[in-house]
Amino acid sequence: MTKWHQTRTADLGLRTVGAALLAAGWAIAVRLHQLAPAATPGDAGSLLLFLSAAAFLCASAGSALLFVGRGLWECVEVSERWRRVAPPDARAERHPGA
């Protein structure tokens, strides 16, 4: 059975949503660029902070969806170096004779 994200339609949808998020991030960045010169360095209000965070999130999520698409759900093998290993004390408790 094919999972929903493995279909061609879902891939096109994800990439379309990614392009829309990038466009929204661009519009937010343009608005932020218009507001920034009027603000003094100590006057970074909540609106400027919100717009900055929204632009960053839209750009990050949009680029991931646009460029990777359905590949976001691919399984990857993690190197043994980065796998979680139980601390030595916990391993000794689980395997008393080892």
Short mmCIF file of N, CA and C in Angstrom, two decimals:
data_model
loop_
_atom_site.label_atom_id
_atom_site.label_comp_id
_atom_site.label_asym_id
_atom_site.label_seq_id
_atom_site.Cartn_x
_atom_site.Cartn_y
_atom_site.Cartn_z
N MET A 1 0.84 -1.18 0.00
CA MET A 1 0.00 0.00 0.00
C MET A 1 0.89 1.25 0.00
N THR A 2 0.59 2.16 -0.88
CA THR A 2 1.36 3.39 -1.00
C THR A 2 0.92 4.39 0.06
N LYS A 3 1.89 4.97 0.72
CA LYS A 3 1.57 6.00 1.71
C LYS A 3 1.23 7.28 0.97
N TRP A 4 0.50 8.16 1.62
CA TRP A 4 -0.01 9.37 0.95
C TRP A 4 1.11 10.24 0.40
N HIS A 5 2.23 10.30 1.09
CA HIS A 5 3.29 11.21 0.67
C HIS A 5 4.15 10.62 -0.45
N GLN A 6 3.92 9.38 -0.83
CA GLN A 6 4.69 8.77 -1.90
C GLN A 6 4.04 8.95 -3.27
N THR A 7 2.90 9.57 -3.34
CA THR A 7 2.22 9.75 -4.61
C THR A 7 2.73 11.01 -5.32
N ARG A 8 2.57 11.02 -6.62
CA ARG A 8 3.00 12.17 -7.43
C ARG A 8 2.16 13.41 -7.09
N THR A 9 0.87 13.20 -6.83
CA THR A 9 -0.01 14.33 -6.49
C THR A 9 0.43 14.99 -5.19
N ALA A 10 0.78 14.18 -4.20
CA ALA A 10 1.23 14.73 -2.93
C ALA A 10 2.55 15.48 -3.11
N ASP A 11 3.43 14.95 -3.95
CA ASP A 11 4.71 15.62 -4.20
C ASP A 11 4.48 16.99 -4.82
N LEU A 12 3.61 17.05 -5.82
CA LEU A 12 3.30 18.34 -6.44
C LEU A 12 2.63 19.29 -5.44
N GLY A 13 1.75 18.76 -4.60
CA GLY A 13 1.11 19.59 -3.58
C GLY A 13 2.09 20.14 -2.58
N LEU A 14 3.02 19.29 -2.12
CA LEU A 14 4.02 19.74 -1.16
C LEU A 14 4.91 20.82 -1.76
N ARG A 15 5.30 20.63 -3.01
CA ARG A 15 6.16 21.62 -3.67
C ARG A 15 5.39 22.93 -3.92
N THR A 16 4.10 22.82 -4.20
CA THR A 16 3.28 24.03 -4.38
C THR A 16 3.15 24.80 -3.07
N VAL A 17 2.91 24.07 -2.00
CA VAL A 17 2.84 24.71 -0.67
C VAL A 17 4.18 25.35 -0.33
N GLY A 18 5.28 24.70 -0.69
CA GLY A 18 6.60 25.27 -0.46
C GLY A 18 6.81 26.57 -1.22
N ALA A 19 6.35 26.59 -2.48
CA ALA A 19 6.48 27.83 -3.27
C ALA A 19 5.60 28.94 -2.67
N ALA A 20 4.41 28.57 -2.19
CA ALA A 20 3.53 29.56 -1.56
C ALA A 20 4.14 30.11 -0.27
N LEU A 21 4.77 29.23 0.51
CA LEU A 21 5.42 29.70 1.74
C LEU A 21 6.60 30.62 1.43
N LEU A 22 7.35 30.31 0.39
CA LEU A 22 8.44 31.20 0.00
C LEU A 22 7.92 32.56 -0.45
N ALA A 23 6.81 32.55 -1.18
CA ALA A 23 6.21 33.82 -1.61
C ALA A 23 5.72 34.62 -0.40
N ALA A 24 5.10 33.93 0.55
CA ALA A 24 4.64 34.61 1.77
C ALA A 24 5.82 35.15 2.56
N GLY A 25 6.89 34.37 2.66
CA GLY A 25 8.09 34.83 3.35
C GLY A 25 8.71 36.04 2.67
N TRP A 26 8.68 36.05 1.34
CA TRP A 26 9.20 37.20 0.59
C TRP A 26 8.36 38.45 0.88
N ALA A 27 7.04 38.30 0.88
CA ALA A 27 6.15 39.44 1.15
C ALA A 27 6.37 39.96 2.58
N ILE A 28 6.53 39.06 3.51
CA ILE A 28 6.79 39.47 4.90
C ILE A 28 8.13 40.19 5.00
N ALA A 29 9.14 39.69 4.30
CA ALA A 29 10.46 40.32 4.33
C ALA A 29 10.42 41.72 3.71
N VAL A 30 9.64 41.89 2.66
CA VAL A 30 9.51 43.22 2.04
C VAL A 30 8.86 44.18 3.04
N ARG A 31 7.82 43.74 3.71
CA ARG A 31 7.15 44.59 4.71
C ARG A 31 8.10 44.91 5.87
N LEU A 32 8.87 43.92 6.29
CA LEU A 32 9.83 44.14 7.37
C LEU A 32 10.90 45.14 6.93
N HIS A 33 11.32 45.06 5.69
CA HIS A 33 12.31 45.99 5.15
C HIS A 33 11.77 47.42 5.12
N GLN A 34 10.46 47.57 4.90
CA GLN A 34 9.85 48.89 4.90
C GLN A 34 9.74 49.46 6.31
N LEU A 35 9.48 48.59 7.29
CA LEU A 35 9.30 49.05 8.67
C LEU A 35 10.62 49.30 9.40
N ALA A 36 11.66 48.58 9.04
CA ALA A 36 12.91 48.63 9.80
C ALA A 36 13.58 50.00 9.83
N PRO A 37 13.66 50.76 8.75
CA PRO A 37 14.35 52.05 8.84
C PRO A 37 13.69 53.04 9.79
N ALA A 38 12.41 52.91 10.00
CA ALA A 38 11.71 53.84 10.89
C ALA A 38 11.93 53.52 12.36
N ALA A 39 12.36 52.31 12.66
CA ALA A 39 12.55 51.90 14.06
C ALA A 39 13.96 52.22 14.52
N THR A 40 14.08 52.66 15.75
CA THR A 40 15.39 52.89 16.33
C THR A 40 15.93 51.56 16.85
N PRO A 41 17.25 51.46 17.07
CA PRO A 41 17.80 50.18 17.53
C PRO A 41 17.18 49.67 18.83
N GLY A 42 16.82 50.54 19.72
CA GLY A 42 16.21 50.10 20.97
C GLY A 42 14.71 49.94 20.88
N ASP A 43 14.15 50.16 19.71
CA ASP A 43 12.70 50.14 19.54
C ASP A 43 12.24 48.93 18.72
N ALA A 44 12.88 47.80 18.89
CA ALA A 44 12.47 46.60 18.17
C ALA A 44 11.21 46.06 18.85
N GLY A 45 10.08 46.48 18.37
CA GLY A 45 8.81 46.08 18.97
C GLY A 45 8.43 44.66 18.63
N SER A 46 7.32 44.25 19.20
CA SER A 46 6.87 42.88 19.00
C SER A 46 6.47 42.63 17.54
N LEU A 47 6.00 43.65 16.83
CA LEU A 47 5.65 43.47 15.43
C LEU A 47 6.87 43.12 14.60
N LEU A 48 7.99 43.83 14.80
CA LEU A 48 9.20 43.54 14.05
C LEU A 48 9.74 42.15 14.39
N LEU A 49 9.69 41.78 15.64
CA LEU A 49 10.15 40.45 16.04
C LEU A 49 9.25 39.36 15.45
N PHE A 50 7.96 39.58 15.46
CA PHE A 50 7.03 38.60 14.88
C PHE A 50 7.25 38.47 13.38
N LEU A 51 7.41 39.59 12.68
CA LEU A 51 7.64 39.53 11.24
C LEU A 51 8.96 38.84 10.91
N SER A 52 9.98 39.08 11.70
CA SER A 52 11.26 38.41 11.49
C SER A 52 11.13 36.90 11.67
N ALA A 53 10.47 36.49 12.72
CA ALA A 53 10.28 35.05 12.97
C ALA A 53 9.43 34.42 11.88
N ALA A 54 8.37 35.10 11.46
CA ALA A 54 7.50 34.56 10.42
C ALA A 54 8.24 34.45 9.09
N ALA A 55 9.05 35.43 8.75
CA ALA A 55 9.83 35.37 7.51
C ALA A 55 10.81 34.20 7.55
N PHE A 56 11.47 34.01 8.67
CA PHE A 56 12.41 32.90 8.81
C PHE A 56 11.71 31.55 8.69
N LEU A 57 10.58 31.38 9.39
CA LEU A 57 9.86 30.11 9.34
C LEU A 57 9.30 29.82 7.96
N CYS A 58 8.74 30.84 7.31
CA CYS A 58 8.21 30.64 5.95
C CYS A 58 9.33 30.27 4.98
N ALA A 59 10.46 30.94 5.09
CA ALA A 59 11.57 30.66 4.19
C ALA A 59 12.15 29.27 4.43
N SER A 60 12.29 28.88 5.68
CA SER A 60 12.85 27.57 6.01
C SER A 60 11.93 26.43 5.56
N ALA A 61 10.68 26.51 5.99
CA ALA A 61 9.73 25.45 5.63
C ALA A 61 9.46 25.44 4.13
N GLY A 62 9.35 26.61 3.53
CA GLY A 62 9.08 26.70 2.11
C GLY A 62 10.20 26.12 1.27
N SER A 63 11.44 26.41 1.61
CA SER A 63 12.55 25.87 0.82
C SER A 63 12.66 24.36 1.01
N ALA A 64 12.41 23.86 2.22
CA ALA A 64 12.45 22.41 2.44
C ALA A 64 11.37 21.71 1.61
N LEU A 65 10.17 22.24 1.64
CA LEU A 65 9.09 21.62 0.88
C LEU A 65 9.29 21.75 -0.62
N LEU A 66 9.75 22.89 -1.09
CA LEU A 66 9.91 23.11 -2.52
C LEU A 66 11.04 22.26 -3.09
N PHE A 67 12.17 22.21 -2.44
CA PHE A 67 13.32 21.53 -3.01
C PHE A 67 13.38 20.04 -2.71
N VAL A 68 12.79 19.60 -1.60
CA VAL A 68 12.87 18.18 -1.24
C VAL A 68 11.54 17.47 -1.50
N GLY A 69 10.43 18.14 -1.26
CA GLY A 69 9.13 17.55 -1.52
C GLY A 69 8.88 16.30 -0.70
N ARG A 70 8.49 15.22 -1.38
CA ARG A 70 8.17 13.99 -0.66
C ARG A 70 9.40 13.32 -0.08
N GLY A 71 10.58 13.77 -0.46
CA GLY A 71 11.81 13.21 0.09
C GLY A 71 12.01 13.50 1.56
N LEU A 72 11.20 14.40 2.12
CA LEU A 72 11.31 14.68 3.56
C LEU A 72 10.99 13.46 4.41
N TRP A 73 10.21 12.51 3.86
CA TRP A 73 9.79 11.34 4.61
C TRP A 73 10.62 10.10 4.30
N GLU A 74 11.71 10.25 3.56
CA GLU A 74 12.54 9.09 3.26
C GLU A 74 13.28 8.65 4.52
N CYS A 75 13.42 7.35 4.65
CA CYS A 75 14.18 6.80 5.78
C CYS A 75 15.67 6.91 5.46
N VAL A 76 16.41 7.32 6.45
CA VAL A 76 17.86 7.43 6.29
C VAL A 76 18.53 6.59 7.37
N GLU A 77 19.69 6.06 7.04
CA GLU A 77 20.43 5.28 8.02
C GLU A 77 21.34 6.22 8.80
N VAL A 78 21.27 6.10 10.10
CA VAL A 78 22.09 6.93 10.98
C VAL A 78 23.37 6.17 11.29
N SER A 79 24.49 6.83 11.15
CA SER A 79 25.77 6.21 11.45
C SER A 79 25.79 5.74 12.90
N GLU A 80 26.49 4.65 13.14
CA GLU A 80 26.54 4.11 14.49
C GLU A 80 27.13 5.11 15.48
N ARG A 81 27.98 5.97 14.99
CA ARG A 81 28.58 6.99 15.85
C ARG A 81 27.52 7.90 16.48
N TRP A 82 26.42 8.15 15.77
CA TRP A 82 25.43 9.09 16.23
C TRP A 82 24.19 8.41 16.81
N ARG A 83 24.18 7.09 16.88
CA ARG A 83 23.04 6.39 17.48
C ARG A 83 23.08 6.51 18.99
N ARG A 84 21.91 6.45 19.58
CA ARG A 84 21.84 6.53 21.04
C ARG A 84 22.27 5.20 21.64
N VAL A 85 23.11 5.30 22.62
CA VAL A 85 23.59 4.12 23.32
C VAL A 85 23.29 4.33 24.79
N ALA A 86 22.82 3.28 25.44
CA ALA A 86 22.53 3.39 26.86
C ALA A 86 23.83 3.62 27.62
N PRO A 87 23.79 4.40 28.71
CA PRO A 87 24.99 4.61 29.51
C PRO A 87 25.53 3.29 30.04
N PRO A 88 26.83 3.20 30.34
CA PRO A 88 27.41 1.92 30.81
C PRO A 88 26.71 1.35 32.01
N ASP A 89 26.26 2.19 32.95
CA ASP A 89 25.58 1.69 34.14
C ASP A 89 24.26 1.02 33.78
N ALA A 90 23.52 1.59 32.86
CA ALA A 90 22.24 1.02 32.46
C ALA A 90 22.44 -0.30 31.73
N ARG A 91 23.50 -0.42 30.91
CA ARG A 91 23.77 -1.66 30.21
C ARG A 91 24.14 -2.77 31.20
N ALA A 92 24.87 -2.43 32.24
CA ALA A 92 25.27 -3.43 33.23
C ALA A 92 24.06 -3.91 34.02
N GLU A 93 23.08 -3.04 34.27
CA GLU A 93 21.89 -3.45 34.99
C GLU A 93 21.03 -4.39 34.17
N ARG A 94 20.97 -4.15 32.86
CA ARG A 94 20.14 -4.99 31.98
C ARG A 94 20.81 -6.35 31.73
N HIS A 95 22.11 -6.37 31.66
CA HIS A 95 22.85 -7.59 31.37
C HIS A 95 23.85 -7.85 32.51
N PRO A 96 23.40 -8.42 33.61
CA PRO A 96 24.26 -8.54 34.79
C PRO A 96 25.51 -9.39 34.55
N GLY A 97 25.47 -10.36 33.68
CA GLY A 97 26.64 -11.22 33.48
C GLY A 97 27.63 -10.68 32.47
N ALA A 98 27.34 -9.58 31.82
CA ALA A 98 28.22 -9.09 30.75
C ALA A 98 29.37 -8.28 31.26
#
